[in-house]
Coordinates of C-alpha atoms and ligand atoms in Angstrom, one line a residue:
X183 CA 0.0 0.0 0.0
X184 CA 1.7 3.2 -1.6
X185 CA -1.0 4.9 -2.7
X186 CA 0.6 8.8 -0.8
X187 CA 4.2 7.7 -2.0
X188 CA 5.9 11.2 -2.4
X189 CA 3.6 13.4 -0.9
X190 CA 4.4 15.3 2.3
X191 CA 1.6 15.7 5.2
X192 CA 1.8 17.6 8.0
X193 CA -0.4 16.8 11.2
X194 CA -1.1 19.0 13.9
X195 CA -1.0 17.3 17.9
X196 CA 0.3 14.0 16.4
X197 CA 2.3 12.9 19.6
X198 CA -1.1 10.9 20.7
X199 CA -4.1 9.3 20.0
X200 CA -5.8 10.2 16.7
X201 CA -3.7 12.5 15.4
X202 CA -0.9 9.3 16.0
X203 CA -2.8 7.2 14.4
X204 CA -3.5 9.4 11.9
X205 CA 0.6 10.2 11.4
X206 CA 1.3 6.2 11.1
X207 CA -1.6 5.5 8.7
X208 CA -0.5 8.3 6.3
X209 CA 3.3 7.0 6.8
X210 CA 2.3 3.5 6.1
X211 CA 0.6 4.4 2.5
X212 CA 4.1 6.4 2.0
X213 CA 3.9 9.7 2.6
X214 CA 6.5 11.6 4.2
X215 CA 4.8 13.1 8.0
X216 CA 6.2 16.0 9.7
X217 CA 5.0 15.4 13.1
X218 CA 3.6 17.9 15.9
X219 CA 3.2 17.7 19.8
X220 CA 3.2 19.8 22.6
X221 CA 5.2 17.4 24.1
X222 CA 8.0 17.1 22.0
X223 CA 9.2 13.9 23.2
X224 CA 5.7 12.3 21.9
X225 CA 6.4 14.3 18.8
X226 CA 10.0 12.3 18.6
X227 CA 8.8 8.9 19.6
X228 CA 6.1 9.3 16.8
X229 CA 8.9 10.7 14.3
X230 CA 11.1 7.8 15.2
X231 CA 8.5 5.1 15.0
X232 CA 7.9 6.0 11.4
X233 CA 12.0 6.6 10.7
X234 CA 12.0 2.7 12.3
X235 CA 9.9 1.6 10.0
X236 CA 11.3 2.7 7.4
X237 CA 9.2 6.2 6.4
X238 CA 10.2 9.9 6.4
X239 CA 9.1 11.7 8.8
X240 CA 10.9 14.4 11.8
X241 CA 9.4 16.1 14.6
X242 CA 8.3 19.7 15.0
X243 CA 7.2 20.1 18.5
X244 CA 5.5 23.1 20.0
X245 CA 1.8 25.2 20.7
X246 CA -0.1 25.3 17.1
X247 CA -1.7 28.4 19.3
X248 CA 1.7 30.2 19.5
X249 CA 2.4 33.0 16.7
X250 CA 4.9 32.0 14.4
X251 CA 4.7 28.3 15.1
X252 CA 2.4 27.7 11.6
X253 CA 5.2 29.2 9.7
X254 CA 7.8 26.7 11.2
X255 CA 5.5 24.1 11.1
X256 CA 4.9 24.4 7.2
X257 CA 8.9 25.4 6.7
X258 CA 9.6 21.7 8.3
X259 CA 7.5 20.2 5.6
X260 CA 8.8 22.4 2.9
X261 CA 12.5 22.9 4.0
X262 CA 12.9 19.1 5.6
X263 CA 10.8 16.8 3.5
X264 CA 10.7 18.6 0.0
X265 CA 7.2 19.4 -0.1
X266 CA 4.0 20.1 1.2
X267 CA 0.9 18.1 0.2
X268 CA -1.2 16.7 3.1
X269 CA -2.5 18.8 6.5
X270 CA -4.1 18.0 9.0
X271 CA -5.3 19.9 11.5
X272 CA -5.8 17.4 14.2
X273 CA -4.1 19.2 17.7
X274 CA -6.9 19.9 20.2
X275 CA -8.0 19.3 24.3
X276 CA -11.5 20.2 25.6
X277 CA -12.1 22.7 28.4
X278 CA -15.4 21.9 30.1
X279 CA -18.1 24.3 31.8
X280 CA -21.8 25.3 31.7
X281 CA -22.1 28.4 30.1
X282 CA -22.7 30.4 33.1
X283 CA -19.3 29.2 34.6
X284 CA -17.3 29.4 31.0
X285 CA -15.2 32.5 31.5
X286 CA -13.3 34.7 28.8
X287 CA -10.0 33.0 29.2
X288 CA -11.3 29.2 28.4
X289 CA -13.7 30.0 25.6
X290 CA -11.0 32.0 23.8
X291 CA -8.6 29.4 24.6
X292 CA -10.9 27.1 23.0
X293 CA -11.5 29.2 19.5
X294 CA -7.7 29.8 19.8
X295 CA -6.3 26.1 19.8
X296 CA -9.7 24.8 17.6
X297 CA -10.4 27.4 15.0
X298 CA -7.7 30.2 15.1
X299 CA -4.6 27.8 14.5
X300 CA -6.4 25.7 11.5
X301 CA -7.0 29.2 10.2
X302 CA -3.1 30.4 11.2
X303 CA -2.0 27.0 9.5
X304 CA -3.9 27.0 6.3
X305 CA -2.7 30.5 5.9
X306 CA 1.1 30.0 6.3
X307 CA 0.6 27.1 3.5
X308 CA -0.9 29.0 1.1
X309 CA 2.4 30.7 -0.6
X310 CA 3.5 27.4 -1.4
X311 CA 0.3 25.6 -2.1
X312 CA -0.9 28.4 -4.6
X313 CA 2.6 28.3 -6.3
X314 CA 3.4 25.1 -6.4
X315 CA -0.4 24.2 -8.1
X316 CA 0.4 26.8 -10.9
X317 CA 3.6 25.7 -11.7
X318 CA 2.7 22.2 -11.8
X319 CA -0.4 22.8 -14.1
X320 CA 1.5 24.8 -16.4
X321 CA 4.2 21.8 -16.8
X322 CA 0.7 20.3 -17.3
X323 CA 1.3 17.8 -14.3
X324 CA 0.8 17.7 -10.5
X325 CA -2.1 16.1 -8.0
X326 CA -4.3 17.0 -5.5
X327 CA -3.7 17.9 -2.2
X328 CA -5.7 17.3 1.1
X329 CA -6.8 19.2 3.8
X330 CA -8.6 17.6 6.4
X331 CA -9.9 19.2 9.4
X332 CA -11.0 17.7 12.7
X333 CA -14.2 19.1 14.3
X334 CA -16.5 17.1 16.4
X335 CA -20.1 15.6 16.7
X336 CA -20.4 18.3 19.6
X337 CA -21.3 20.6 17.4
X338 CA -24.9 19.5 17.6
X339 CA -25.1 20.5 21.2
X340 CA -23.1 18.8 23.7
X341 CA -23.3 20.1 27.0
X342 CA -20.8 22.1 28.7
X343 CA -18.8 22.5 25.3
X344 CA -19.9 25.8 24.5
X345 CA -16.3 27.0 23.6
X346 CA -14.6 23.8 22.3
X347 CA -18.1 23.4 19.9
X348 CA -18.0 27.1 18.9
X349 CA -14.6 26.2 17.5
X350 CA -15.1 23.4 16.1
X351 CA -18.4 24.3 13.9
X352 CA -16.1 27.3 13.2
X353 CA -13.4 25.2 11.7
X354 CA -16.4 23.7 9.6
X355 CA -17.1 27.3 8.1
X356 CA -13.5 27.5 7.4
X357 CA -13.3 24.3 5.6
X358 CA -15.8 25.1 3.3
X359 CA -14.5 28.9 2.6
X360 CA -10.9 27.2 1.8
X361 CA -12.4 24.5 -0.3
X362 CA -13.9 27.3 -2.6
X363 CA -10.9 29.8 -2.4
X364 CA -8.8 26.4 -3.1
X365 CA -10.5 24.8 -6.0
X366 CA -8.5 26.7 -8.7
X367 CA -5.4 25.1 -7.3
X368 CA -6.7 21.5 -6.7
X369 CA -7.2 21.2 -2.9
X370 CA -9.7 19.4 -1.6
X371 CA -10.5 20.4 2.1
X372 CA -13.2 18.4 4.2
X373 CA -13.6 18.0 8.2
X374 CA -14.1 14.7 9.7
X375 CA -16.4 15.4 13.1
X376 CA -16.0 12.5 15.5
X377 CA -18.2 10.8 18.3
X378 CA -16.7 8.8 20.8
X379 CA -13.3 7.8 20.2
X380 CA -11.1 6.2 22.9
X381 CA -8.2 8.1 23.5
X382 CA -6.9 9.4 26.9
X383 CA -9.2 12.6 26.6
X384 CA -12.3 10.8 27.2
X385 CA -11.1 7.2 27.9
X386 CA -12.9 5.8 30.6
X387 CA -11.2 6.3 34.2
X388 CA -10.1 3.2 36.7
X389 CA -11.6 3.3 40.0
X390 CA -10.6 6.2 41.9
X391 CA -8.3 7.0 38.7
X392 CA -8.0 11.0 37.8
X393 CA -6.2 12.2 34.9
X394 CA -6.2 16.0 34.9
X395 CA -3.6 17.7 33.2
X396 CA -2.1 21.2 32.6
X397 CA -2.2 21.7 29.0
X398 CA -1.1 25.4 28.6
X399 CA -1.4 26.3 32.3
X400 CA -4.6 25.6 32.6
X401 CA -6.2 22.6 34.5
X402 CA -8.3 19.8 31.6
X403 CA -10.1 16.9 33.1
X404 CA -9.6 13.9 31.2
X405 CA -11.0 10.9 30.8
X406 CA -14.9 9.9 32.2
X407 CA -16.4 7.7 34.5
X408 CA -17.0 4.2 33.2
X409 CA -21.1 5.0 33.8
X410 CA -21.0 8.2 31.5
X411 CA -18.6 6.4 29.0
X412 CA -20.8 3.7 28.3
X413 CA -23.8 6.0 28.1
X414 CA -21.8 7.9 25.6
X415 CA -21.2 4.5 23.9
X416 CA -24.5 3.1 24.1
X417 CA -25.8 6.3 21.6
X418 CA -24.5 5.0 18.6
X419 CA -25.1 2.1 16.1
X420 CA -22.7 0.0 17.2
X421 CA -23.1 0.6 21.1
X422 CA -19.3 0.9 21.3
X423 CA -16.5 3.6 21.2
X424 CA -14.2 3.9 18.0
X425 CA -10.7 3.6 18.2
X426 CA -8.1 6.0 17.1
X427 CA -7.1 4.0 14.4
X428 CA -10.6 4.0 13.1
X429 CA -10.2 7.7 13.3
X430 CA -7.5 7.9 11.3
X431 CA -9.1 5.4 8.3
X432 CA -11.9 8.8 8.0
X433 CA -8.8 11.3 8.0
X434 CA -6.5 8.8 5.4
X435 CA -10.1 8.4 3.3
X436 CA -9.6 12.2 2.7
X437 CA -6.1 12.1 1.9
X438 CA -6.3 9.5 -0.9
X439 CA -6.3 10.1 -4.7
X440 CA -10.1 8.1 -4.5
X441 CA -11.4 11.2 -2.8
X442 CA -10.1 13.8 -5.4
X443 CA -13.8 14.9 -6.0
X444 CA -14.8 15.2 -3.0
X445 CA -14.7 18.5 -1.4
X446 CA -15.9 20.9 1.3
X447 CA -17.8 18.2 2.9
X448 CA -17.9 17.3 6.5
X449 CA -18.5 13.9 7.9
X450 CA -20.1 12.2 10.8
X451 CA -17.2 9.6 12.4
X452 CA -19.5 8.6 15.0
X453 CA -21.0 4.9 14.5
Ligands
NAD69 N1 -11.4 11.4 21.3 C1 -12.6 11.8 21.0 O1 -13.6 11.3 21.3 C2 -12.7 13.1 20.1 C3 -14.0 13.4 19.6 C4 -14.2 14.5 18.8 C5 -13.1 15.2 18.4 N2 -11.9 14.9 18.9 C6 -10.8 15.8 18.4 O2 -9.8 14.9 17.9 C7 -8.5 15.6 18.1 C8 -7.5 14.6 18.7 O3 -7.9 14.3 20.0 P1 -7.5 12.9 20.7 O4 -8.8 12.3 21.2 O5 -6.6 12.2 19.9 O6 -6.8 13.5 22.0 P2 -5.3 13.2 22.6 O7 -5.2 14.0 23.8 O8 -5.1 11.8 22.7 O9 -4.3 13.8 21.5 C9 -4.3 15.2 21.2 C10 -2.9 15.6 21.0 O10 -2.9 17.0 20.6 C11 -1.9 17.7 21.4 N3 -2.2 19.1 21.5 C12 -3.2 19.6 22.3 N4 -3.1 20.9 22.2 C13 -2.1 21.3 21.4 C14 -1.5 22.5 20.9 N5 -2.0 23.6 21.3 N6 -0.4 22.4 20.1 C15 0.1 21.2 19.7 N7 -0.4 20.0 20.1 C16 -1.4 20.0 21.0 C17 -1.8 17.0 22.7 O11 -0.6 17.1 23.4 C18 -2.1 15.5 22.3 O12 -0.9 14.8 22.1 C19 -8.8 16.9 18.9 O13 -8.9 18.0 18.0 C20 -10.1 16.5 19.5 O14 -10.8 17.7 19.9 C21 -11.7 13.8 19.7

């Protein structure tokens, strides 16, 4: 399987879980990775997998959120693997709270890391995108490239998430704005919103287990009580939580040459 042999993909908060899965998916159809963390030793452990395996790929750690970081991030792609052809903008956390108890701070924190960096990202690639499809079509050659953007099936109203779902139904408007300002050069952009995946964000917690981080200085409760996980889990067709690497399968769909006419469409990954 070599179907992404030579093209280049970059994907945002690729240290863990779906974006991971997503990186080694991509790398195993032979595409060339440049992967993100916050934590730049996942970053390298996910770089090195793929180098062990016989791929391209090199970290570029640090906070999508942080100006300047989408210009590095699209210079690693450009400068270290020769191109730039895949991105996915994967990197996220969820901050929780009923409206009424949502302050400034962790809804802008939440448009910041869900809607703002996509935006920062796809804007830093353009140059190169928009250059490199002209040139290409006047040698009368060249491919489509992939965007794929990650939102979630909170969108439709999951409580609590008023911030993390204004981003990512905001990252759904952007999708479809690059997806027409991106046809001319052959880009097709969709967002894949997922349900219930198990990853350490929501996976379900051991008795008297807590897994609160600090991601960015602020405190994130991860992971859920077994009772509200399988409630979550009992929602859906198949009564059962997806797994990252089904994830990534929705987010590699988008990035193959089968889906070149498909475009500014989101899609439910949610049994
Ligand atoms: N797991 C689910 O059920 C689910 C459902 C819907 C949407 N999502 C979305 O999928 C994406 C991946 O989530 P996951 O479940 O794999 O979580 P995860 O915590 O396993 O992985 C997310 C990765 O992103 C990184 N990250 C977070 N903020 C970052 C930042 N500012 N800069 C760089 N890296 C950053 C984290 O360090 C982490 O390694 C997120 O956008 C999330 O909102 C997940």
């Amino acid at each position: 399987m070599n179907g992404l042999a030579g093209r280049v993909a970059i994907v945002s908060g690729s240290g863990n879980g779906i974006g991971r899965a997503a990186a080694l998916k991509l790398a195993s159809a032979g595409a060339a990775v440049v992967i993100n963390d916050l934590d730049p030793a996942a970053a390298q452990a996910v770089a090195d997998e793929i180098v062990a395996g016989g791929g391209r790929a090199l970290a570029c750690a640090g906070n999508v959120v942080e100006p300047g970081f989408a210009e590095r991030f699209v210079a690693a792609a450009i400068d270290g693997l020769g191109g730039l052809d895949i991105i996915v903008n994967n990197a996220g956390y969820a901050r929780h709270g009923m409206v009424q108890n949502t302050p400034d701070e962790l809804f802008d924190a939440m448009i910041d890391v869900h809607l703002t960096a996509p935006f920062r990202l796809l804007r830093a690639a353009a140059p190169f995108i928009r250059s490199a499809a002209k040139r290409e079509a006047a040698a009368g050659g060249g491919h489509h490239r992939k965007v794929v953007n990650v939102s979630s099936g909170s969108i439709r109203g999951a409580i609590g998430h008023s911030g993390y779902a204004a981003g990512k139904m905001g990252l759904v408007g952007l999708t479809n704005v690059i997806a027409s300002e991106w046809g001319p050069s052959r880009v097709n952009v969709n967002a894949v919103a997922f349900g219930l995946i198990r990853t350490r964000m929501n996976a379900p917690l051991a008795e008297g287990e807590t897994r609160n981080e600090t991601v960015l200085g602020a405190p994130v409760v991860m992971g859920m009580t077994p009772e509200r996980f399988a409630d979550v889990e009992s929602r859906n067709h198949f009564g059962r939580a997806g797994t990252p690497e089904e994830a990534a399968g929705a987010i590699y769909l988008f990035c193959t040459p089968e889906s070149d006419f498909i475009t500014g469409q989101l899609i439910y990954v949610s049994g």
